[in-house]
PDB file of C-alpha atoms in Angstrom:
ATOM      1  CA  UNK A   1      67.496 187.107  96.729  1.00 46.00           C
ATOM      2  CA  UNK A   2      70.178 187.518  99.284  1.00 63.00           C
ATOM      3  CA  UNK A   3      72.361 185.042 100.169  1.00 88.00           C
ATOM      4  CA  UNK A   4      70.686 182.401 103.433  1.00 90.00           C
ATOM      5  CA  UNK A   5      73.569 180.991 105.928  1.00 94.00           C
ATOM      6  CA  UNK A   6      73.873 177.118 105.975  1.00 94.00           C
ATOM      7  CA  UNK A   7      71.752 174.652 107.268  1.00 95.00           C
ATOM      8  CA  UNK A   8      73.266 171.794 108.430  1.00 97.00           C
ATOM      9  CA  UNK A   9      72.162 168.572 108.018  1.00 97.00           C
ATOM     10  CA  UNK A  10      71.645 166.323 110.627  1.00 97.00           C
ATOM     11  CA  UNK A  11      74.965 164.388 110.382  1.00 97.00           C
ATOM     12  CA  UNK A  12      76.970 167.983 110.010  1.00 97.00           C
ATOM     13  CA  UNK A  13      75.418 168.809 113.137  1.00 97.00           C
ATOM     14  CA  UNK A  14      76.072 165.837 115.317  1.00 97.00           C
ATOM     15  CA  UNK A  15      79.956 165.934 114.189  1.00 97.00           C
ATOM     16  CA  UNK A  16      80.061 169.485 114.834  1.00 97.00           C
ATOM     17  CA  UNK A  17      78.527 169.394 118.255  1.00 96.00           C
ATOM     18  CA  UNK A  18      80.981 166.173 119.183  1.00 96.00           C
ATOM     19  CA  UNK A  19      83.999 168.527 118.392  1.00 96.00           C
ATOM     20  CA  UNK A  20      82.436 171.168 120.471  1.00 95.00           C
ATOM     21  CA  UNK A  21      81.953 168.836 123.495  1.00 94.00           C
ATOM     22  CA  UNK A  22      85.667 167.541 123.037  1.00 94.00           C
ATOM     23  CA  UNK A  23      87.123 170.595 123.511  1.00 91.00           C
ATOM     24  CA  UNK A  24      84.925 171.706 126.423  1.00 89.00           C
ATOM     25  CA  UNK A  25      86.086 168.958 128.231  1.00 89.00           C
ATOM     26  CA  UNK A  26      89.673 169.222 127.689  1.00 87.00           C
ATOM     27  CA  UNK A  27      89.727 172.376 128.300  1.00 82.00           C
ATOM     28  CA  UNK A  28      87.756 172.068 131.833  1.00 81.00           C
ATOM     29  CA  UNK A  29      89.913 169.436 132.665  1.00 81.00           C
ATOM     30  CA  UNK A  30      93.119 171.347 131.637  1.00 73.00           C
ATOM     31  CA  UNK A  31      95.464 172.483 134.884  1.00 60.00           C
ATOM     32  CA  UNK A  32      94.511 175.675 136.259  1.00 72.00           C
ATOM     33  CA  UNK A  33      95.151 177.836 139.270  1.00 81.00           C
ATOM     34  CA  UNK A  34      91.989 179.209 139.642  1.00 83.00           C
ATOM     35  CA  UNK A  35      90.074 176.608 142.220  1.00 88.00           C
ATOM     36  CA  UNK A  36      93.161 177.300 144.682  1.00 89.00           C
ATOM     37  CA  UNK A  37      93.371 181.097 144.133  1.00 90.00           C
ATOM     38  CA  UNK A  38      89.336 181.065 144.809  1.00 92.00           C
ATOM     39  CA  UNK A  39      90.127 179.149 147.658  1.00 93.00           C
ATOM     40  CA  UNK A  40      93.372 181.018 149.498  1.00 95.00           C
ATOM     41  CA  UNK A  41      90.819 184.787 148.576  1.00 94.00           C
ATOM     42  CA  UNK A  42      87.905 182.774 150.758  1.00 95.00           C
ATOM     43  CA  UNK A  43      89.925 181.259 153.362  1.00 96.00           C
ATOM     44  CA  UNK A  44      91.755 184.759 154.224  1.00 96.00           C
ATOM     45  CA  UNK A  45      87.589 186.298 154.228  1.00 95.00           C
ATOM     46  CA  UNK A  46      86.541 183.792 156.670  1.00 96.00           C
ATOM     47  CA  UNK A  47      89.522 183.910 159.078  1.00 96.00           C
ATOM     48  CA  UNK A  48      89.405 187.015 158.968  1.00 95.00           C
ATOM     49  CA  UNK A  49      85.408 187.488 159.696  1.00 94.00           C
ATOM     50  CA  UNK A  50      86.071 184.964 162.231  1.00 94.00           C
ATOM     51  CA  UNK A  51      88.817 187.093 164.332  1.00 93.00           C
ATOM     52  CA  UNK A  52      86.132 190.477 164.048  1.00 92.00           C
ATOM     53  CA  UNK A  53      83.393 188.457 165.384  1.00 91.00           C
ATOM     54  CA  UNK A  54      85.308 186.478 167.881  1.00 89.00           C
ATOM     55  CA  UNK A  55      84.307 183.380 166.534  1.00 90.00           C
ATOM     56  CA  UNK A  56      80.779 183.611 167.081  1.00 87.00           C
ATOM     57  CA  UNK A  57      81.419 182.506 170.762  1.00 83.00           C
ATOM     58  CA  UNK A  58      79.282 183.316 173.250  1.00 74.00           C
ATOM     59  CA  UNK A  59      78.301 186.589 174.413  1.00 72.00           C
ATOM     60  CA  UNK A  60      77.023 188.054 171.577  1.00 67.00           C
ATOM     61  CA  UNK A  61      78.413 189.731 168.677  1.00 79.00           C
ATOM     62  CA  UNK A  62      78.087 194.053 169.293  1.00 83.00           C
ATOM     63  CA  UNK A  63      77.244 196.585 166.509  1.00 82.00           C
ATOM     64  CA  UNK A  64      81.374 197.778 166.371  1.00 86.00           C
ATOM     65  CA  UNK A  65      82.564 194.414 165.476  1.00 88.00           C
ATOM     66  CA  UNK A  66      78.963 194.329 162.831  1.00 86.00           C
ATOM     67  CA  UNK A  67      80.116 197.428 161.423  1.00 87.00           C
ATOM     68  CA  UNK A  68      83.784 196.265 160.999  1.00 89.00           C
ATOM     69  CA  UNK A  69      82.642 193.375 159.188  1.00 89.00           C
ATOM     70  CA  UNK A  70      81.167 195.405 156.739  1.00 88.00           C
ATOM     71  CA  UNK A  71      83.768 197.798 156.948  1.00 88.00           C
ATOM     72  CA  UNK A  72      86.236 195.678 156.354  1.00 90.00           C
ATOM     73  CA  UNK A  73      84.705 194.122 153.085  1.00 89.00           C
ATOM     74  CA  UNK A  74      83.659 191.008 154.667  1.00 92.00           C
ATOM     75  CA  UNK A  75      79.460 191.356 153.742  1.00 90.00           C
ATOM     76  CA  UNK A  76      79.989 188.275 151.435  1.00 92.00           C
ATOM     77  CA  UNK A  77      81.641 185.847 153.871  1.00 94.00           C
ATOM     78  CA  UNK A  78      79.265 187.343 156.289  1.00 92.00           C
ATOM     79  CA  UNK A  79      76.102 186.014 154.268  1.00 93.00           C
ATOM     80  CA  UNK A  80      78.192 182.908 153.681  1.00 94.00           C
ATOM     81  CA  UNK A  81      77.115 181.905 157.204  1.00 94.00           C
ATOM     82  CA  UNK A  82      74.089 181.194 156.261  1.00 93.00           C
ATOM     83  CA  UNK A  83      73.015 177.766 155.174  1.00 90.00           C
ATOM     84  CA  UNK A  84      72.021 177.488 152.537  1.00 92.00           C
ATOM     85  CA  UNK A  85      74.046 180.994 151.971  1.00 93.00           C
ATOM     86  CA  UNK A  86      71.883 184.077 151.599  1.00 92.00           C
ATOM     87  CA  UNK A  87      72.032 186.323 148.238  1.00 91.00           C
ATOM     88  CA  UNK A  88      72.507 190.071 148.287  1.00 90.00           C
ATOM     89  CA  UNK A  89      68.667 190.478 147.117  1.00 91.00           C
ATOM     90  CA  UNK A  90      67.214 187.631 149.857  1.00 93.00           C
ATOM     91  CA  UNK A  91      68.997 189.446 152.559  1.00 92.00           C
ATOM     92  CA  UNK A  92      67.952 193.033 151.941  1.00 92.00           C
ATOM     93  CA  UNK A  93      64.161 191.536 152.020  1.00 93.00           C
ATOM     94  CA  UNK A  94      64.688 189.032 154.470  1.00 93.00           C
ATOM     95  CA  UNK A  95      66.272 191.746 156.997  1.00 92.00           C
ATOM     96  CA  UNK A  96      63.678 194.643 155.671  1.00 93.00           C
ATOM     97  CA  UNK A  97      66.456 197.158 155.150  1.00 91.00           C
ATOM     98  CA  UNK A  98      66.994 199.890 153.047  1.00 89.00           C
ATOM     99  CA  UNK A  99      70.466 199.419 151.774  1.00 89.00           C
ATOM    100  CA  UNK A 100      72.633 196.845 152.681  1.00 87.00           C
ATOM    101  CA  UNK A 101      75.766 198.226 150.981  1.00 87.00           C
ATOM    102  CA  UNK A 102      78.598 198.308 153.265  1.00 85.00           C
ATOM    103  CA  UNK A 103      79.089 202.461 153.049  1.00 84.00           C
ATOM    104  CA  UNK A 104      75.669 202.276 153.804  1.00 86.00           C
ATOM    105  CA  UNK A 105      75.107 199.055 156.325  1.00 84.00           C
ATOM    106  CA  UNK A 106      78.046 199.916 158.452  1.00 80.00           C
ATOM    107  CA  UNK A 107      76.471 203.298 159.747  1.00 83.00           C
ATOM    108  CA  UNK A 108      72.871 202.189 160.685  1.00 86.00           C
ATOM    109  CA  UNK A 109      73.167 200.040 163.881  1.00 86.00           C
ATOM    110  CA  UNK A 110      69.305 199.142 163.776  1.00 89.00           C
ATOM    111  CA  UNK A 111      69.838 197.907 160.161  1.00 90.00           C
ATOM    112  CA  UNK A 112      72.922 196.034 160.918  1.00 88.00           C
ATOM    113  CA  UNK A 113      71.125 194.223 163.675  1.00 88.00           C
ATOM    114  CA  UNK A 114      68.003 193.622 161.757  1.00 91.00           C
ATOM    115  CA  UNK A 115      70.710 191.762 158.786  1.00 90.00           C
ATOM    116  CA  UNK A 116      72.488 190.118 161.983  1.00 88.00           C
ATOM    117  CA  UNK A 117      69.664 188.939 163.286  1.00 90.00           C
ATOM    118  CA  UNK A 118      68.841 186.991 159.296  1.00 92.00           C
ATOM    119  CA  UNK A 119      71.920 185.225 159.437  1.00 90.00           C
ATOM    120  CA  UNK A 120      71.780 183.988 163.306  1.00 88.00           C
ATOM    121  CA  UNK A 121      68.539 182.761 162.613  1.00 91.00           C
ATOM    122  CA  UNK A 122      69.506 180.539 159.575  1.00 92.00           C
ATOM    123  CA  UNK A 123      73.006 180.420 160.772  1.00 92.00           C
ATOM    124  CA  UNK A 124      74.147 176.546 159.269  1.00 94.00           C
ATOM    125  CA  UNK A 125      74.260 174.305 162.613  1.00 93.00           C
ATOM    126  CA  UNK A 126      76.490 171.698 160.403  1.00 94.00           C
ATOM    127  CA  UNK A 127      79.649 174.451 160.212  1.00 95.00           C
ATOM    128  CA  UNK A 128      79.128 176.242 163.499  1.00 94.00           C
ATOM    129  CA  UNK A 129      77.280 173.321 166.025  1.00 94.00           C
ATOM    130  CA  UNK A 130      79.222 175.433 168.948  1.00 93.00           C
ATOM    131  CA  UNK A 131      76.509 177.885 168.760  1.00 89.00           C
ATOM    132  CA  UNK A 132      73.865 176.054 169.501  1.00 86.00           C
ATOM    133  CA  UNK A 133      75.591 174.495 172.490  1.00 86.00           C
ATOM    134  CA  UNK A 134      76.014 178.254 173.599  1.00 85.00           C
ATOM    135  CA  UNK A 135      79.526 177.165 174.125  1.00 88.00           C
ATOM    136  CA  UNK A 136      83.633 178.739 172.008  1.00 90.00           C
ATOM    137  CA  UNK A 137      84.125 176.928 169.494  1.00 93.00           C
ATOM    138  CA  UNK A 138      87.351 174.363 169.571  1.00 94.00           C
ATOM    139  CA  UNK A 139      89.993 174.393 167.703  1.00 95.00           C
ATOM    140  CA  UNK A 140      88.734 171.731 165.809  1.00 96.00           C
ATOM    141  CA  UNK A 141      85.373 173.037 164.931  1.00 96.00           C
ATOM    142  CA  UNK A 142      86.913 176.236 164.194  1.00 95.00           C
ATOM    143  CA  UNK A 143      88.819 174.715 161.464  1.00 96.00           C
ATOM    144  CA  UNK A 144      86.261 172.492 160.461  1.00 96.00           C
ATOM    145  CA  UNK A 145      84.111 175.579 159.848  1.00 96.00           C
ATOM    146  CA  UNK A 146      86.762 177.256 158.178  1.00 96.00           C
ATOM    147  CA  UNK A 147      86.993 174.711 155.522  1.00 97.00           C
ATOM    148  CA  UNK A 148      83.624 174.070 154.949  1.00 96.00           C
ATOM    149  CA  UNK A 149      83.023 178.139 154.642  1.00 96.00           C
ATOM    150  CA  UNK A 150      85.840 178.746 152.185  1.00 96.00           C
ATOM    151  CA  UNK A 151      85.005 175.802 149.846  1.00 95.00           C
ATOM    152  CA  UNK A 152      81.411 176.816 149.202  1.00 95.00           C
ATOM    153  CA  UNK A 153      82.670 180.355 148.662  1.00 95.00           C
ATOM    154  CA  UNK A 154      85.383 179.143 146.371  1.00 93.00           C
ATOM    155  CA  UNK A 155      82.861 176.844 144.648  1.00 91.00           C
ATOM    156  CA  UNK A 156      80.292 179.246 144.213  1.00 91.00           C
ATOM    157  CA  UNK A 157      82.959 181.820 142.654  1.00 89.00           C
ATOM    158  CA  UNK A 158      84.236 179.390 140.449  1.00 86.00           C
ATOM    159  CA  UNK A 159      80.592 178.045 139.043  1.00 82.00           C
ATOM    160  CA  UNK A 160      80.696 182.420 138.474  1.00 82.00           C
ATOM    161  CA  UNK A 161      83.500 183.078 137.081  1.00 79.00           C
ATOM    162  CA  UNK A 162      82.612 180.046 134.433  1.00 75.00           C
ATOM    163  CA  UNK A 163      79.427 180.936 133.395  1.00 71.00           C
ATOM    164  CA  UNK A 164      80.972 184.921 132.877  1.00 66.00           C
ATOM    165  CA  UNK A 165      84.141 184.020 131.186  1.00 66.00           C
ATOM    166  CA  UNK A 166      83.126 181.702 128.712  1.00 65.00           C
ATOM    167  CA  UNK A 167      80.489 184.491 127.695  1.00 71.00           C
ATOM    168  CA  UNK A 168      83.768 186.710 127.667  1.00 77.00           C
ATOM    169  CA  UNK A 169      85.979 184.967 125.983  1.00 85.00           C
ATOM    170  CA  UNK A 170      83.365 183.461 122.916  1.00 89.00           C
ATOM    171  CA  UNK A 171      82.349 187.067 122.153  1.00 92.00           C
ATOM    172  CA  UNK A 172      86.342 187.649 122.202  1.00 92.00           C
ATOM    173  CA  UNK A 173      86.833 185.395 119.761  1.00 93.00           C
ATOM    174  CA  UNK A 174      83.900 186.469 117.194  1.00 95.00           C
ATOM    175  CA  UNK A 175      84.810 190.284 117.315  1.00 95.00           C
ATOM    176  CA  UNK A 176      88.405 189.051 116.922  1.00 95.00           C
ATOM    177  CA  UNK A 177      87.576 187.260 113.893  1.00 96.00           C
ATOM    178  CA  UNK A 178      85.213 189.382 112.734  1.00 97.00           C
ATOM    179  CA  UNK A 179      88.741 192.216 113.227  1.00 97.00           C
ATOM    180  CA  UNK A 180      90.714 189.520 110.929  1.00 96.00           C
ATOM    181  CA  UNK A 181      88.141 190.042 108.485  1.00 96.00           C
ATOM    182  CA  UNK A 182      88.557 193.821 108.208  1.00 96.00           C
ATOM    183  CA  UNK A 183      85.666 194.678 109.945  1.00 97.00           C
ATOM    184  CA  UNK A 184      85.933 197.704 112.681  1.00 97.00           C
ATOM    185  CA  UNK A 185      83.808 197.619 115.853  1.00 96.00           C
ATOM    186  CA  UNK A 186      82.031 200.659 116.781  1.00 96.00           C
ATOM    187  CA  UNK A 187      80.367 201.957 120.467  1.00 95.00           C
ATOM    188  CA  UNK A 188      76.892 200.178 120.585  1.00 94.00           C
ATOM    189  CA  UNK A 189      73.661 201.770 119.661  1.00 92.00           C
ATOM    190  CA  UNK A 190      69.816 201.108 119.736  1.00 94.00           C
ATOM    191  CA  UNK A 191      68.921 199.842 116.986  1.00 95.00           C
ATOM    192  CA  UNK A 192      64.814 200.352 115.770  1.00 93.00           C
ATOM    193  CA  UNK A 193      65.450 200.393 111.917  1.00 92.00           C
ATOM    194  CA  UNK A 194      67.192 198.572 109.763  1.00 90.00           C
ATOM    195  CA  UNK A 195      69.113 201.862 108.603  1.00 91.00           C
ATOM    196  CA  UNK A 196      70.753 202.495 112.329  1.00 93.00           C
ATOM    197  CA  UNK A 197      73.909 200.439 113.745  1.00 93.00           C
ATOM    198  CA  UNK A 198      77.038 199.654 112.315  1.00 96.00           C
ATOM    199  CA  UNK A 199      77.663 200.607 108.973  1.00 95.00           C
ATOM    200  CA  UNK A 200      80.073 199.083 106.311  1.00 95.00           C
ATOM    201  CA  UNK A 201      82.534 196.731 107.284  1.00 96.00           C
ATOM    202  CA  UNK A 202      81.356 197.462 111.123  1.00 97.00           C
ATOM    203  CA  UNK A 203      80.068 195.410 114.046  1.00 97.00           C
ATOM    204  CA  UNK A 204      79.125 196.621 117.396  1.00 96.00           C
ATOM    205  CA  UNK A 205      78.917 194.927 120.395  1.00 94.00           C
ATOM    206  CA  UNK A 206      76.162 194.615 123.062  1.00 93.00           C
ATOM    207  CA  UNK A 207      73.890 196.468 120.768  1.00 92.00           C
ATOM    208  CA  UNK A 208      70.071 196.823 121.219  1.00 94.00           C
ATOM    209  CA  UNK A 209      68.533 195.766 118.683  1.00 95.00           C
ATOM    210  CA  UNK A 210      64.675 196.204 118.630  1.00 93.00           C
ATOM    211  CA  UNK A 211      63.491 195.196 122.405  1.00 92.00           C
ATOM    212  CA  UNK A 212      66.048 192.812 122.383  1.00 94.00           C
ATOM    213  CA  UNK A 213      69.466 192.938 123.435  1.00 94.00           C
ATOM    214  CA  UNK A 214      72.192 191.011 120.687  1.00 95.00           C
ATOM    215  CA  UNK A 215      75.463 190.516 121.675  1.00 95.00           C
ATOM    216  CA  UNK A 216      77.083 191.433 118.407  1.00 97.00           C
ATOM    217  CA  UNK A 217      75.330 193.045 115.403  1.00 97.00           C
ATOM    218  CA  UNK A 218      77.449 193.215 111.789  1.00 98.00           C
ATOM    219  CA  UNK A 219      76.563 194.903 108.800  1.00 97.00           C
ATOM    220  CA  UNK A 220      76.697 192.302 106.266  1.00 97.00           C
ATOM    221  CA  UNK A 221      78.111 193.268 102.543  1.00 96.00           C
ATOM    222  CA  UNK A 222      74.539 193.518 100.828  1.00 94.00           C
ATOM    223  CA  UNK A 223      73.322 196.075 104.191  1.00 95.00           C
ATOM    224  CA  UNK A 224      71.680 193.011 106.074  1.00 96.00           C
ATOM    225  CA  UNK A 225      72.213 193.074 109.809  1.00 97.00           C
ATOM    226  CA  UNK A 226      73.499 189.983 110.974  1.00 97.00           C
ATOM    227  CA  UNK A 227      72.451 189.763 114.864  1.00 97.00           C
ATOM    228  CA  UNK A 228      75.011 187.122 116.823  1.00 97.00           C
ATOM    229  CA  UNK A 229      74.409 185.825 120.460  1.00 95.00           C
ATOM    230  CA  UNK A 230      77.327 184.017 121.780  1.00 94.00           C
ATOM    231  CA  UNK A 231      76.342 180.819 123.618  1.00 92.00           C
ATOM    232  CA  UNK A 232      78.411 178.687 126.211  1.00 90.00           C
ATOM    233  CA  UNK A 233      76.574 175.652 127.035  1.00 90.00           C
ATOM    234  CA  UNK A 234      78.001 173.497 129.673  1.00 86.00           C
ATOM    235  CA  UNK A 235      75.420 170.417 129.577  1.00 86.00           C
ATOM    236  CA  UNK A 236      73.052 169.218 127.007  1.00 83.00           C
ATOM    237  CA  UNK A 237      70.282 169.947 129.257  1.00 83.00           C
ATOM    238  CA  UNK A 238      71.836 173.518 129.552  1.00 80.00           C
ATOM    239  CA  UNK A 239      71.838 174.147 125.969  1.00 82.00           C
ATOM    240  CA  UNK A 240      67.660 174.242 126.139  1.00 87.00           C
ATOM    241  CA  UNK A 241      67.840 177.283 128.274  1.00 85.00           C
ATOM    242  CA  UNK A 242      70.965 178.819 126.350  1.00 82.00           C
ATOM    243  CA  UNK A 243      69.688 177.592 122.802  1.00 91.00           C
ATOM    244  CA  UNK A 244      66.223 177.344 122.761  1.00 89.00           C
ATOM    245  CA  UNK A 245      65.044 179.377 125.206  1.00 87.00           C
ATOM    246  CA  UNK A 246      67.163 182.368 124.432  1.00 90.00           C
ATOM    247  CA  UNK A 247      68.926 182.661 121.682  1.00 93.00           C
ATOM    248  CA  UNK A 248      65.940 180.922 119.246  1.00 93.00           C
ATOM    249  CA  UNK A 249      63.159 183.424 121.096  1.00 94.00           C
ATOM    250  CA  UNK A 250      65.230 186.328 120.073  1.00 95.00           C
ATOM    251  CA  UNK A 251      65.643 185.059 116.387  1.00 95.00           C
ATOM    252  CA  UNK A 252      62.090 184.461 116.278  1.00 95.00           C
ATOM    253  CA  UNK A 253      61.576 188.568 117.573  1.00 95.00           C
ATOM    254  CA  UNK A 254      64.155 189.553 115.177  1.00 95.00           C
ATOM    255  CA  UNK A 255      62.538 188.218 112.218  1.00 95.00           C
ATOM    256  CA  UNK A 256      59.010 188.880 113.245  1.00 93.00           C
ATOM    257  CA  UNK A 257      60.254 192.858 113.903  1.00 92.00           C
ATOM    258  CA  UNK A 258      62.728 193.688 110.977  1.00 94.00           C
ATOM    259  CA  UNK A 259      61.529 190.648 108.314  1.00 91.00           C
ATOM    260  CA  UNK A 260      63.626 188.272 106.673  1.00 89.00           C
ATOM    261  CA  UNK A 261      64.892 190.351 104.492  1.00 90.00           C
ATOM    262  CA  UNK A 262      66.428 192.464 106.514  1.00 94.00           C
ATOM    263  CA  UNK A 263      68.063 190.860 109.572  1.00 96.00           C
ATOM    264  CA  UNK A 264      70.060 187.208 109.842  1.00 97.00           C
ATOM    265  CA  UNK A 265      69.860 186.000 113.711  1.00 97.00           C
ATOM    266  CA  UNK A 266      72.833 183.850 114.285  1.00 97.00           C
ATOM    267  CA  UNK A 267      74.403 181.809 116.988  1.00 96.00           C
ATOM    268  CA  UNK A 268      78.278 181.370 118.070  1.00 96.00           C
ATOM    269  CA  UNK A 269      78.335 177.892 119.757  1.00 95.00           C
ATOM    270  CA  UNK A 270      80.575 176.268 122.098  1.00 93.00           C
ATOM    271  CA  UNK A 271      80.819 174.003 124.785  1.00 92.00           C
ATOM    272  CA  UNK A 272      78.107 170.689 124.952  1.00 93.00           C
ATOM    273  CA  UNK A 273      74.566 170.519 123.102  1.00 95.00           C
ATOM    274  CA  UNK A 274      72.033 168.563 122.139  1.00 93.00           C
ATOM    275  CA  UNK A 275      71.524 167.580 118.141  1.00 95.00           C
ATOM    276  CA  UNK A 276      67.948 168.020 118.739  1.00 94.00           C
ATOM    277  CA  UNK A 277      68.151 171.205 120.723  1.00 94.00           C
ATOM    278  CA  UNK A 278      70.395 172.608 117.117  1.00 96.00           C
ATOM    279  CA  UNK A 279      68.022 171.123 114.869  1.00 96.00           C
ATOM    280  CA  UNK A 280      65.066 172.804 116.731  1.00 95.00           C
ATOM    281  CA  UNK A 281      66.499 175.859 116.826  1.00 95.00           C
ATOM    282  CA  UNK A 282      67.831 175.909 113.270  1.00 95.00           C
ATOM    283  CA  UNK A 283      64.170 175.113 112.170  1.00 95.00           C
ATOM    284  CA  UNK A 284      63.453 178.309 114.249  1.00 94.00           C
ATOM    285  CA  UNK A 285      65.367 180.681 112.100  1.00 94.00           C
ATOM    286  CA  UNK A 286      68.780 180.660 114.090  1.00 96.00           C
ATOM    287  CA  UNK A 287      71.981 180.356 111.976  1.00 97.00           C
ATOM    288  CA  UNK A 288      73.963 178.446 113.859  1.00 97.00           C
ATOM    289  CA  UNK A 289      78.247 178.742 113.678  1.00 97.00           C
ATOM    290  CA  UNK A 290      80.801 177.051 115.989  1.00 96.00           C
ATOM    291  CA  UNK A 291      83.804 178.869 117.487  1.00 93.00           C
ATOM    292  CA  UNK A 292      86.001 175.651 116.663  1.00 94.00           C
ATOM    293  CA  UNK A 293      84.888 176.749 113.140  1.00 95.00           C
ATOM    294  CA  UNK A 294      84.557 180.692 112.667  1.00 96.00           C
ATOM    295  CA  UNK A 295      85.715 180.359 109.036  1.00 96.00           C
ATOM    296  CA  UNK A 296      82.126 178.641 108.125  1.00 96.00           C
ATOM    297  CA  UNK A 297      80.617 182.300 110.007  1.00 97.00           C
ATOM    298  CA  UNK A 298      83.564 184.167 107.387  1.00 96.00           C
ATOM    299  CA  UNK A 299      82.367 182.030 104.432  1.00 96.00           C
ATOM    300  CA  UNK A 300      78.588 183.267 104.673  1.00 97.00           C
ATOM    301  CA  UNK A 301      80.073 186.802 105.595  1.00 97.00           C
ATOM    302  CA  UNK A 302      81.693 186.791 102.089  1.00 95.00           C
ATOM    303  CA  UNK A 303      79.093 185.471 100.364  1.00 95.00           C
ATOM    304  CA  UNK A 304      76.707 188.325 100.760  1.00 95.00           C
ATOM    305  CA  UNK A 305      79.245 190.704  98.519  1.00 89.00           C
TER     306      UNK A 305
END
């Protein structure tokens, strides 16, 4: 019989996901430029949304200084107005528009009134109370709004730019491991037999595998395919969505479609979990690895030779 991954006791598992939670924390609380790069690219949006709409004073705002907006690149700061702000998606169907990319927006005068006419209606009277008093804004308010705009902008990027990069950077670190291991990555494929994918010594990345989409697949020495998401978890009550709700559901597919034989769904950890949320999903069929520990992930690798 081929060679299972580890199952970790209990105790393995509660040490493991303390070391995990360690370094999340020092590395959120490590000093970074980001929150005051986010926040000098927002301010420079909003002043400069403010100066092409004339700082939603009174008289109106016409369809040339709507189209500059747009124009200009300034769509985002533009739904930022809003409050709470407005997505992309919500606006289009809020405004009942056809296309509310900028190339696109910035041409149609009825459409750019109809997405004008969203945001003055939920405009948020706690940034901009001038408006309701039909009156300019003073200097005060103005700056008042200014602040207020570009910190929920910068926040909002940031909370982003988290959530992507630590995706990012833990599938970084498995294919680079997976490199110092020998193994070559290949372009992606669909996957719907055991026989397609990577072959020998390869891994791809972002592969579809089944109906299901696995972040990195790698031919394993005895011609299993072992199927890797790469979870970031930045709560304990986060990890049931990125554990259990994900990651387990897929190794459940996996083993339901290609058999037990055939396939070993895996899980690259980091960040802050639960021990119950691991143990659940271990019972489940998930093998789970750490990216504090990527040797335990080489260990299993070598033991299916």
């Amino acid at each position: 019989m081929s060679n299972l991954p580890p199952r970790w006791t209990t105790a393995e598992l509660t040490e493991a996901a303390a070391i995990s939670s360690n370094q999340f924390r020092a590395e959120r609380l490590a000093s970074s430029d980001a929150w005051g790069q986010q926040y000098t690219q927002a301010r420079a949006k909003f002043e400069k949304l403010f100066e092409v709409l004339g700082n939603l004073a009174p008289g109106g705002v016409n369809d040339t200084q709507l189209a500059a907006a747009y124009t200009k690149g300034l769509g985002e700061a533009f739904r930022y107005l809003a409050g709470p702000p407005i997505s992309d998606d919500d606006l289009q169907v809020l405004a009942d528009v056809e296309s509310i990319t900028p190339s696109v927006l910035s041409k149609n005068n009825d459409s750019l009134r109809k997405v004008f006419q969203v945001i003055s209606t939920v405009i948020d009277p706690h940034r901009f109370p001038w408006i309701a008093n039909d009156a300019a804004p003073t200097e005060q308010q103005r700056e008042a709004a200014l602040l207020a705009s570009s910190v929920l902008l910068a926040a909002q990027r940031i909370a982003t730019e988290r959530r992507n990069d630590g995706k990012t950077t833990q599938e970084s670190k498995v294919k680079d491991y997976l490199t110092s291991l020998g193994f070559t990555g290949v372009p992606p494929v669909t996957i719907t037999t055991i026989v397609k994918g990577p072959g020998p010594m390869q891994f791809c990345a972002e592969c579809q595998l089944g109906e299901r989409k696995a972040d990195v697949v790698v031919r394993l020495h005895d011609t299993r395919l072992l199927a890797i998401e790469c979870k970031v978890s930045n709560s304990a009550t986060n990890s049931v969505k990125r554990l259990n709700n994900d990651a387990a559901v897929k190794a459940e597919y996996w083993l339901k479609q290609f058999g037990t034989a055939q396939v070993v769904p895996a899980a690259a950890l980091a960040g802050v979990y639960k021990v119950l949320n691991l143990q659940q999903a271990q019972t489940r069929g998930l093998a789970l690895f750490w990216s504090h520990d990527l040797d335990a992930l080489g260990a299993f690798i070598q033991s299916t030779r």
